């Protein structure tokens, strides 16, 4: 029996594998990657490395074994059929007879286009008959704190979210919840709505940045189409920029406020506040 993590060298996957290594012997962990060189550090610590690609179904034929617990981390190739990619993993897992397939989804309240692929994947997973766990991850603190350079350059937080609030948490927080599900018992056929303990608005976010930097940073709320123009001007593909603007529209409607407490309950600790993530980013 192994705990198998797909996308194991991605932003979230790395946190999951690192935290698994604190809980179970390395030999019980399988990291599925596309580029084995990126997983060299895990291999040196005894993690089994398997090379497979969502876009090449045959590469998944021998990845799973009966009794495995699998974490399917959603793909990030928005220009491809992510549901089709995820079905490759689901079908291979079903053929192998895995004990549990956990999937990193999106909040059930989210209606933005970003959620479409997640809903489609959830439907495929439920239809498969596999024991499942839906980890409906909210927004990440890092979505904001990894892009501070333009904010600090222009002294402005620009979003199309109005007075909406977002219950974000760090990738490490969400990884801790995934690890709890993968290493614990009783999570079969459960759905978890995951988000930070404290929601914040963008005016508060700008005020916290101001406090920590000593600069006067304002929140500029702009229409969605204006945000798309800003993001494409910064080099993002228009389709992806539109997805992000759609998320902001959902934030304005309150769709990324998650008040279940599932994340801190599963992880066994309070979630990381945005102020702490800002401090870490500014030091880096």
Short mmCIF file of C-alpha atoms in Angstrom, two decimals:
data_model
loop_
_atom_site.label_atom_id
_atom_site.label_comp_id
_atom_site.label_asym_id
_atom_site.label_seq_id
_atom_site.Cartn_x
_atom_site.Cartn_y
_atom_site.Cartn_z
CA UNK A 1 0.00 0.00 0.00
CA UNK A 2 1.26 3.41 -0.96
CA UNK A 3 0.13 7.00 -0.67
CA UNK A 4 0.32 8.36 -4.20
CA UNK A 5 0.51 12.09 -4.94
CA UNK A 6 0.07 13.34 -8.51
CA UNK A 7 1.62 16.67 -9.50
CA UNK A 8 4.06 16.04 -6.68
CA UNK A 9 6.59 18.71 -7.68
CA UNK A 10 4.01 21.47 -8.13
CA UNK A 11 3.41 24.28 -5.63
CA UNK A 12 0.88 22.31 -3.58
CA UNK A 13 2.29 18.84 -4.26
CA UNK A 14 5.67 19.67 -2.76
CA UNK A 15 4.03 20.73 0.49
CA UNK A 16 1.99 17.52 0.58
CA UNK A 17 5.02 15.25 0.07
CA UNK A 18 7.09 17.18 2.62
CA UNK A 19 4.35 16.86 5.23
CA UNK A 20 3.77 13.18 4.42
CA UNK A 21 7.46 12.57 5.09
CA UNK A 22 6.84 13.82 8.64
CA UNK A 23 4.03 11.30 9.15
CA UNK A 24 4.87 8.07 7.29
CA UNK A 25 8.01 6.25 6.11
CA UNK A 26 9.33 7.53 2.78
CA UNK A 27 8.94 4.09 1.26
CA UNK A 28 5.17 4.38 1.61
CA UNK A 29 5.04 7.52 -0.56
CA UNK A 30 4.86 7.57 -4.35
CA UNK A 31 5.39 10.92 -6.09
CA UNK A 32 3.98 11.10 -9.62
CA UNK A 33 5.84 13.67 -11.72
CA UNK A 34 6.38 14.65 -15.32
CA UNK A 35 9.98 15.77 -14.83
CA UNK A 36 11.93 13.37 -12.58
CA UNK A 37 14.84 15.82 -12.17
CA UNK A 38 12.54 18.08 -10.16
CA UNK A 39 11.90 15.22 -7.75
CA UNK A 40 15.54 14.31 -7.17
CA UNK A 41 15.45 15.61 -3.61
CA UNK A 42 12.48 13.41 -2.77
CA UNK A 43 14.12 10.39 -4.41
CA UNK A 44 17.22 10.88 -2.27
CA UNK A 45 15.03 10.68 0.82
CA UNK A 46 13.50 7.38 -0.26
CA UNK A 47 10.29 8.49 -1.94
CA UNK A 48 9.32 6.35 -4.93
CA UNK A 49 9.26 8.47 -8.10
CA UNK A 50 6.99 7.55 -11.01
CA UNK A 51 6.96 9.47 -14.29
CA UNK A 52 3.49 9.90 -15.76
CA UNK A 53 1.59 12.61 -17.63
CA UNK A 54 -2.13 13.47 -17.58
CA UNK A 55 -1.84 13.94 -21.37
CA UNK A 56 -0.52 10.40 -21.96
CA UNK A 57 -3.05 7.93 -20.51
CA UNK A 58 -0.85 4.90 -21.05
CA UNK A 59 1.71 6.29 -18.60
CA UNK A 60 -0.81 5.80 -15.79
CA UNK A 61 -1.43 2.11 -16.54
CA UNK A 62 0.89 0.84 -13.81
CA UNK A 63 1.06 3.79 -11.40
CA UNK A 64 -1.53 2.55 -8.88
CA UNK A 65 -1.94 -0.67 -6.92
CA UNK A 66 -4.88 -2.10 -4.98
CA UNK A 67 -5.28 -0.42 -1.61
CA UNK A 68 -3.39 2.76 -2.52
CA UNK A 69 -4.61 6.12 -1.26
CA UNK A 70 -4.32 8.68 -4.05
CA UNK A 71 -4.27 12.46 -4.06
CA UNK A 72 -5.24 13.82 -7.47
CA UNK A 73 -3.99 17.39 -7.57
CA UNK A 74 -5.88 19.27 -10.26
CA UNK A 75 -3.88 20.14 -13.36
CA UNK A 76 -3.02 23.73 -14.25
CA UNK A 77 -3.11 23.52 -18.05
CA UNK A 78 -6.15 25.72 -18.51
CA UNK A 79 -5.83 25.55 -22.30
CA UNK A 80 -6.46 21.79 -22.28
CA UNK A 81 -9.36 19.60 -21.17
CA UNK A 82 -8.58 19.36 -17.48
CA UNK A 83 -11.58 17.11 -16.90
CA UNK A 84 -10.24 14.75 -19.55
CA UNK A 85 -6.82 14.84 -17.93
CA UNK A 86 -8.26 14.05 -14.51
CA UNK A 87 -10.39 11.21 -15.92
CA UNK A 88 -7.14 9.50 -16.97
CA UNK A 89 -6.16 9.28 -13.31
CA UNK A 90 -9.65 8.34 -12.11
CA UNK A 91 -9.95 5.50 -14.63
CA UNK A 92 -6.48 4.15 -13.82
CA UNK A 93 -7.25 4.33 -10.10
CA UNK A 94 -10.54 2.49 -10.59
CA UNK A 95 -8.86 -0.24 -12.65
CA UNK A 96 -6.30 -0.75 -9.87
CA UNK A 97 -8.86 -0.80 -7.06
CA UNK A 98 -7.45 2.00 -4.92
CA UNK A 99 -8.81 2.47 -1.41
CA UNK A 100 -9.39 6.22 -1.68
CA UNK A 101 -9.06 8.96 -4.29
CA UNK A 102 -8.91 12.47 -2.88
CA UNK A 103 -9.26 15.38 -5.31
CA UNK A 104 -8.29 19.02 -4.85
CA UNK A 105 -11.42 20.80 -6.03
CA UNK A 106 -12.91 24.28 -5.58
CA UNK A 107 -15.48 25.58 -3.07
CA UNK A 108 -19.00 24.38 -3.75
CA UNK A 109 -20.21 27.99 -3.66
CA UNK A 110 -17.89 29.08 -6.50
CA UNK A 111 -19.75 29.75 -9.78
CA UNK A 112 -16.83 31.33 -11.67
CA UNK A 113 -15.61 29.58 -14.83
CA UNK A 114 -12.62 28.34 -12.83
CA UNK A 115 -14.98 25.95 -11.04
CA UNK A 116 -16.34 24.29 -14.21
CA UNK A 117 -13.48 21.82 -14.59
CA UNK A 118 -13.65 21.00 -10.89
CA UNK A 119 -17.38 20.26 -11.02
CA UNK A 120 -16.84 18.10 -14.11
CA UNK A 121 -14.08 16.17 -12.35
CA UNK A 122 -16.21 15.69 -9.24
CA UNK A 123 -19.00 14.26 -11.40
CA UNK A 124 -16.57 11.84 -13.06
CA UNK A 125 -15.16 10.78 -9.69
CA UNK A 126 -18.59 10.15 -8.17
CA UNK A 127 -19.69 8.25 -11.29
CA UNK A 128 -16.61 6.00 -11.03
CA UNK A 129 -17.82 4.42 -7.81
CA UNK A 130 -14.40 4.89 -6.20
CA UNK A 131 -14.25 5.79 -2.51
CA UNK A 132 -13.57 9.53 -2.71
CA UNK A 133 -12.75 12.61 -0.67
CA UNK A 134 -13.45 16.01 -2.16
CA UNK A 135 -11.00 18.61 -0.85
CA UNK A 136 -12.69 21.79 -2.00
CA UNK A 137 -9.77 24.16 -1.57
CA UNK A 138 -10.42 27.86 -1.28
CA UNK A 139 -8.07 30.57 -2.53
CA UNK A 140 -4.39 30.60 -1.58
CA UNK A 141 -2.67 33.41 0.35
CA UNK A 142 0.19 32.99 -2.12
CA UNK A 143 -2.09 34.11 -4.98
CA UNK A 144 -1.61 37.57 -3.50
CA UNK A 145 1.72 37.48 -1.70
CA UNK A 146 3.73 36.00 -4.59
CA UNK A 147 2.84 38.97 -6.81
CA UNK A 148 3.81 41.87 -4.56
CA UNK A 149 6.36 43.52 -6.88
CA UNK A 150 3.82 45.42 -9.04
CA UNK A 151 1.74 46.25 -5.95
CA UNK A 152 4.73 47.83 -4.24
CA UNK A 153 5.87 49.52 -7.44
CA UNK A 154 2.54 51.24 -8.01
CA UNK A 155 1.44 51.47 -4.36
CA UNK A 156 -1.87 49.92 -5.33
CA UNK A 157 -3.81 46.70 -4.89
CA UNK A 158 -5.88 46.33 -8.05
CA UNK A 159 -8.82 43.94 -8.12
CA UNK A 160 -12.36 43.68 -9.44
CA UNK A 161 -13.83 42.32 -6.23
CA UNK A 162 -15.65 45.33 -4.75
CA UNK A 163 -16.15 44.93 -1.02
CA UNK A 164 -16.07 41.13 -1.29
CA UNK A 165 -14.12 39.02 1.15
CA UNK A 166 -12.02 35.90 0.68
CA UNK A 167 -11.22 33.08 3.12
CA UNK A 168 -7.73 32.28 1.91
CA UNK A 169 -5.03 30.17 3.57
CA UNK A 170 -1.54 29.02 2.66
CA UNK A 171 -0.71 26.08 0.43
CA UNK A 172 0.90 24.48 3.48
CA UNK A 173 -2.44 24.74 5.31
CA UNK A 174 -4.33 23.01 2.49
CA UNK A 175 -1.55 20.41 2.24
CA UNK A 176 -1.96 19.62 5.93
CA UNK A 177 -5.64 18.89 5.37
CA UNK A 178 -4.81 16.60 2.45
CA UNK A 179 -2.21 14.76 4.53
CA UNK A 180 -4.74 14.28 7.34
CA UNK A 181 -7.15 12.68 4.86
CA UNK A 182 -4.46 10.51 3.26
CA UNK A 183 -3.06 9.24 6.57
CA UNK A 184 -6.26 9.11 8.62
CA UNK A 185 -9.38 6.97 8.67
CA UNK A 186 -13.06 7.60 7.99
CA UNK A 187 -12.68 10.07 5.13
CA UNK A 188 -14.30 7.91 2.45
CA UNK A 189 -17.07 9.62 0.49
CA UNK A 190 -16.66 12.89 2.38
CA UNK A 191 -16.72 16.44 1.05
CA UNK A 192 -14.71 19.12 2.83
CA UNK A 193 -15.19 22.84 2.21
CA UNK A 194 -11.78 24.30 2.98
CA UNK A 195 -10.85 27.92 3.63
CA UNK A 196 -9.07 30.22 6.04
CA UNK A 197 -10.43 30.92 9.50
CA UNK A 198 -10.57 34.67 8.88
CA UNK A 199 -11.89 36.23 5.68
CA UNK A 200 -10.48 39.57 4.53
CA UNK A 201 -11.41 42.25 2.04
CA UNK A 202 -9.02 43.97 -0.32
CA UNK A 203 -9.16 47.28 1.51
CA UNK A 204 -7.96 45.42 4.61
CA UNK A 205 -5.30 43.67 2.55
CA UNK A 206 -4.04 47.01 1.23
CA UNK A 207 -4.09 48.46 4.76
CA UNK A 208 -2.02 45.53 6.06
CA UNK A 209 0.50 45.99 3.25
CA UNK A 210 0.68 49.68 4.14
CA UNK A 211 1.27 48.85 7.79
CA UNK A 212 4.06 46.37 7.07
CA UNK A 213 5.84 48.38 4.38
CA UNK A 214 5.33 51.89 5.73
CA UNK A 215 4.04 52.90 2.29
CA UNK A 216 0.63 54.30 1.44
CA UNK A 217 -0.94 51.47 -0.54
CA UNK A 218 -4.51 51.91 -1.78
CA UNK A 219 -7.12 49.45 -2.99
CA UNK A 220 -8.22 50.28 -6.51
CA UNK A 221 -11.44 48.49 -7.37
CA UNK A 222 -11.82 48.31 -11.17
CA UNK A 223 -14.35 46.76 -13.56
CA UNK A 224 -13.66 43.20 -14.62
CA UNK A 225 -12.81 44.13 -18.20
CA UNK A 226 -10.29 46.68 -16.94
CA UNK A 227 -8.62 44.01 -14.82
CA UNK A 228 -8.42 41.71 -17.85
CA UNK A 229 -6.67 44.50 -19.76
CA UNK A 230 -4.20 45.06 -16.93
CA UNK A 231 -3.41 41.36 -16.64
CA UNK A 232 -2.97 40.81 -20.38
CA UNK A 233 -0.78 43.92 -20.45
CA UNK A 234 1.38 42.21 -17.84
CA UNK A 235 1.74 39.18 -20.11
CA UNK A 236 -1.03 36.80 -19.04
CA UNK A 237 -2.99 35.00 -21.78
CA UNK A 238 -6.40 36.63 -22.23
CA UNK A 239 -8.32 33.44 -21.42
CA UNK A 240 -6.51 33.05 -18.10
CA UNK A 241 -6.90 36.75 -17.31
CA UNK A 242 -10.65 36.36 -17.85
CA UNK A 243 -10.69 33.40 -15.46
CA UNK A 244 -9.01 35.49 -12.76
CA UNK A 245 -11.40 38.38 -13.32
CA UNK A 246 -14.24 35.89 -12.99
CA UNK A 247 -12.88 34.79 -9.63
CA UNK A 248 -12.87 38.43 -8.48
CA UNK A 249 -16.51 38.72 -9.53
CA UNK A 250 -17.25 35.64 -7.42
CA UNK A 251 -15.36 37.17 -4.49
CA UNK A 252 -17.56 40.26 -4.76
CA UNK A 253 -20.62 37.98 -4.50
CA UNK A 254 -19.22 36.28 -1.39
CA UNK A 255 -18.54 32.95 -3.09
CA UNK A 256 -15.02 32.56 -1.66
CA UNK A 257 -16.03 33.03 1.96
CA UNK A 258 -15.76 29.57 3.53
CA UNK A 259 -16.98 29.42 7.12
CA UNK A 260 -17.11 25.66 7.78
CA UNK A 261 -13.91 25.47 9.83
CA UNK A 262 -13.09 22.22 7.98
CA UNK A 263 -9.54 23.31 7.13
CA UNK A 264 -8.37 24.09 10.66
CA UNK A 265 -10.20 21.01 11.97
CA UNK A 266 -8.51 18.66 9.51
CA UNK A 267 -5.07 20.24 9.84
CA UNK A 268 -5.32 20.42 13.62
CA UNK A 269 -4.18 24.03 13.77
CA UNK A 270 -5.44 27.54 13.00
CA UNK A 271 -4.97 28.62 9.40
CA UNK A 272 -2.27 31.13 8.48
CA UNK A 273 -3.53 34.72 8.39
CA UNK A 274 -2.79 36.86 5.35
CA UNK A 275 -0.75 39.22 7.56
CA UNK A 276 1.70 36.41 8.31
CA UNK A 277 2.03 35.48 4.63
CA UNK A 278 2.66 39.12 3.76
CA UNK A 279 5.44 39.27 6.36
CA UNK A 280 7.08 36.14 4.96
CA UNK A 281 6.87 37.47 1.40
CA UNK A 282 8.36 40.84 2.33
CA UNK A 283 11.32 39.15 4.04
CA UNK A 284 11.91 36.95 1.00
#
